[in-house]
């Protein structure tokens, strides 16, 4: 569960920690060899509140997995105003702005609190996606989860009053006032 996920960050060698985090996300879909390859290609990255994780137009060199904190995806509207597209606060969620991993980001990803991300080198992921049915299934599952989360935020932003949106946000992301 989530407690085991958080404990994995605090114990053992870096590779052991990274493998535990990846195993938490991948479950039975990916092999131990694939978990080890991903762990070797990983590192922890720390971001402060307000710091940009991925800028619009950047091709992300790493895939980011939330360990702790809260991040948001946003884009700029025609007048230059920031429009939040998604908010992530559940450890294990993939914090990427787009489904395609090899193109410039159409939006920004920013830390809303002090945030720790597991950063997995994109070349490792690209290589494994070419050969691993399990990793492809995991990728599809991650995309489905992201789609559901996106539409929850979309529904809230379009159907609720400003007060209702604020109360939803506080309930969904405790401590983020």
Short mmCIF file of C-alpha atoms in Angstrom, two decimals:
data_model
loop_
_atom_site.label_atom_id
_atom_site.label_comp_id
_atom_site.label_asym_id
_atom_site.label_seq_id
_atom_site.Cartn_x
_atom_site.Cartn_y
_atom_site.Cartn_z
CA UNK A 1 0.00 0.00 0.00
CA UNK A 2 0.89 3.67 0.13
CA UNK A 3 2.66 3.25 3.49
CA UNK A 4 5.04 0.66 2.00
CA UNK A 5 5.65 3.00 -0.92
CA UNK A 6 6.64 5.88 1.39
CA UNK A 7 8.78 3.60 3.57
CA UNK A 8 10.70 2.41 0.48
CA UNK A 9 12.02 5.94 0.01
CA UNK A 10 13.42 5.99 3.54
CA UNK A 11 15.16 2.61 3.67
CA UNK A 12 17.92 0.75 1.83
CA UNK A 13 20.21 1.64 -1.04
CA UNK A 14 19.05 3.97 -3.78
CA UNK A 15 18.54 1.11 -6.26
CA UNK A 16 16.60 -0.88 -3.66
CA UNK A 17 14.40 2.16 -2.97
CA UNK A 18 13.84 2.83 -6.65
CA UNK A 19 13.02 -0.83 -7.34
CA UNK A 20 10.46 -0.81 -4.50
CA UNK A 21 8.82 2.32 -5.91
CA UNK A 22 8.71 0.88 -9.43
CA UNK A 23 7.40 -2.45 -8.13
CA UNK A 24 4.64 -0.55 -6.27
CA UNK A 25 3.53 1.01 -9.55
CA UNK A 26 4.14 -1.94 -11.88
CA UNK A 27 2.71 -4.68 -9.73
CA UNK A 28 2.83 -7.98 -11.56
CA UNK A 29 2.96 -6.41 -15.03
CA UNK A 30 6.72 -6.06 -15.34
CA UNK A 31 9.49 -8.53 -14.61
CA UNK A 32 12.16 -8.23 -11.94
CA UNK A 33 14.75 -7.71 -14.70
CA UNK A 34 12.72 -4.80 -16.07
CA UNK A 35 12.28 -3.37 -12.57
CA UNK A 36 16.05 -3.59 -12.04
CA UNK A 37 16.78 -1.90 -15.40
CA UNK A 38 14.37 0.93 -14.56
CA UNK A 39 15.84 1.29 -11.04
CA UNK A 40 19.38 1.58 -12.43
CA UNK A 41 18.14 4.34 -14.78
CA UNK A 42 16.46 6.28 -11.94
CA UNK A 43 17.30 9.05 -9.51
CA UNK A 44 15.37 11.17 -7.01
CA UNK A 45 14.77 14.80 -7.91
CA UNK A 46 13.67 17.44 -5.41
CA UNK A 47 11.64 20.52 -6.35
CA UNK A 48 10.56 23.49 -4.26
CA UNK A 49 7.07 25.01 -4.30
CA UNK A 50 6.58 26.98 -7.52
CA UNK A 51 9.54 25.39 -9.31
CA UNK A 52 9.04 24.30 -12.93
CA UNK A 53 9.54 20.56 -13.44
CA UNK A 54 8.85 20.47 -17.19
CA UNK A 55 8.59 23.62 -19.30
CA UNK A 56 6.30 24.03 -22.29
CA UNK A 57 8.22 23.06 -25.43
CA UNK A 58 10.72 20.86 -23.56
CA UNK A 59 11.14 17.22 -24.55
CA UNK A 60 11.37 15.63 -21.09
CA UNK A 61 14.59 13.60 -20.74
CA UNK A 62 13.07 11.70 -17.80
CA UNK A 63 9.73 10.25 -16.85
CA UNK A 64 8.64 11.57 -13.45
CA UNK A 65 6.84 9.49 -10.82
CA UNK A 66 5.47 11.28 -7.76
CA UNK A 67 7.05 10.19 -4.48
CA UNK A 68 5.75 13.04 -2.32
CA UNK A 69 4.26 16.48 -2.73
CA UNK A 70 1.74 17.93 -5.16
CA UNK A 71 2.27 18.98 -8.77
CA UNK A 72 0.09 20.57 -11.40
CA UNK A 73 0.01 20.67 -15.15
CA UNK A 74 -0.95 23.98 -16.70
CA UNK A 75 -0.95 25.86 -19.97
CA UNK A 76 -1.33 29.47 -20.98
CA UNK A 77 -4.55 30.66 -22.59
CA UNK A 78 -4.71 33.23 -25.41
CA UNK A 79 -4.38 36.10 -22.92
CA UNK A 80 -1.36 34.54 -21.20
CA UNK A 81 -3.30 33.43 -18.10
CA UNK A 82 -2.27 30.12 -16.51
CA UNK A 83 -5.00 27.46 -16.79
CA UNK A 84 -4.54 24.40 -14.56
CA UNK A 85 -5.15 21.20 -16.49
CA UNK A 86 -4.45 18.64 -13.76
CA UNK A 87 -3.28 18.28 -10.18
CA UNK A 88 -1.45 15.21 -8.85
CA UNK A 89 -0.95 14.41 -5.19
CA UNK A 90 -1.08 10.61 -4.98
CA UNK A 91 2.31 8.91 -4.67
CA UNK A 92 3.01 6.63 -7.61
CA UNK A 93 1.24 8.78 -10.18
CA UNK A 94 3.17 9.66 -13.31
CA UNK A 95 3.71 13.40 -13.58
CA UNK A 96 4.02 13.89 -17.32
CA UNK A 97 2.21 16.51 -19.39
CA UNK A 98 1.45 14.41 -22.45
CA UNK A 99 0.84 10.80 -23.50
CA UNK A 100 3.66 10.83 -26.05
CA UNK A 101 7.05 10.72 -24.41
CA UNK A 102 9.17 11.80 -27.38
CA UNK A 103 7.67 15.18 -28.33
CA UNK A 104 7.91 18.70 -26.91
CA UNK A 105 5.58 19.23 -23.97
CA UNK A 106 2.41 21.17 -24.85
CA UNK A 107 2.14 22.42 -21.26
CA UNK A 108 4.12 22.99 -18.06
CA UNK A 109 4.44 20.86 -14.93
CA UNK A 110 5.07 22.76 -11.68
CA UNK A 111 5.54 21.83 -8.02
CA UNK A 112 2.70 23.13 -5.82
CA UNK A 113 4.56 22.08 -2.67
CA UNK A 114 7.98 20.73 -1.79
CA UNK A 115 8.01 17.71 -4.08
CA UNK A 116 10.11 14.59 -4.59
CA UNK A 117 9.94 12.76 -7.91
CA UNK A 118 11.50 9.53 -9.09
CA UNK A 119 13.07 10.46 -12.44
CA UNK A 120 13.55 7.53 -14.82
CA UNK A 121 15.81 8.09 -17.83
CA UNK A 122 13.62 8.25 -20.93
CA UNK A 123 16.05 6.25 -23.07
CA UNK A 124 15.62 3.25 -20.74
CA UNK A 125 11.83 3.54 -20.92
CA UNK A 126 11.93 3.91 -24.71
CA UNK A 127 14.14 0.84 -25.04
CA UNK A 128 11.95 -1.30 -22.75
CA UNK A 129 8.71 -0.18 -24.43
CA UNK A 130 10.03 -1.70 -27.66
CA UNK A 131 10.38 -5.16 -26.11
CA UNK A 132 8.19 -5.42 -22.99
CA UNK A 133 4.54 -6.34 -23.28
CA UNK A 134 4.21 -5.84 -19.51
CA UNK A 135 5.59 -2.30 -19.62
CA UNK A 136 3.26 -1.48 -22.51
CA UNK A 137 0.30 -2.76 -20.46
CA UNK A 138 1.47 -0.64 -17.51
CA UNK A 139 1.78 2.40 -19.79
CA UNK A 140 -1.79 1.90 -21.02
CA UNK A 141 -3.00 1.57 -17.42
CA UNK A 142 -1.20 4.79 -16.46
CA UNK A 143 -2.78 6.59 -19.42
CA UNK A 144 -6.23 5.35 -18.43
CA UNK A 145 -5.74 6.59 -14.85
CA UNK A 146 -4.53 9.95 -16.15
CA UNK A 147 -7.55 10.23 -18.45
CA UNK A 148 -9.95 9.57 -15.55
CA UNK A 149 -8.16 12.10 -13.34
CA UNK A 150 -8.15 14.67 -16.13
CA UNK A 151 -11.89 14.36 -16.63
CA UNK A 152 -12.55 14.62 -12.91
CA UNK A 153 -10.71 17.95 -12.84
CA UNK A 154 -12.45 19.03 -16.05
CA UNK A 155 -15.87 18.20 -14.61
CA UNK A 156 -15.15 20.03 -11.36
CA UNK A 157 -13.82 23.10 -13.18
CA UNK A 158 -16.80 23.33 -15.53
CA UNK A 159 -19.71 22.27 -13.33
CA UNK A 160 -18.87 23.68 -9.91
CA UNK A 161 -18.82 27.15 -8.46
CA UNK A 162 -15.52 28.70 -7.40
CA UNK A 163 -16.31 27.87 -3.76
CA UNK A 164 -17.19 24.26 -4.60
CA UNK A 165 -13.94 23.92 -6.60
CA UNK A 166 -11.95 25.30 -3.69
CA UNK A 167 -13.60 22.95 -1.19
CA UNK A 168 -13.05 19.98 -3.56
CA UNK A 169 -9.38 20.95 -3.90
CA UNK A 170 -8.90 21.17 -0.12
CA UNK A 171 -10.57 17.79 0.36
CA UNK A 172 -8.60 16.14 -2.44
CA UNK A 173 -5.26 17.69 -1.42
CA UNK A 174 -5.24 18.18 2.39
CA UNK A 175 -2.83 20.81 3.65
CA UNK A 176 -2.68 22.66 0.32
CA UNK A 177 -4.26 26.01 1.14
#
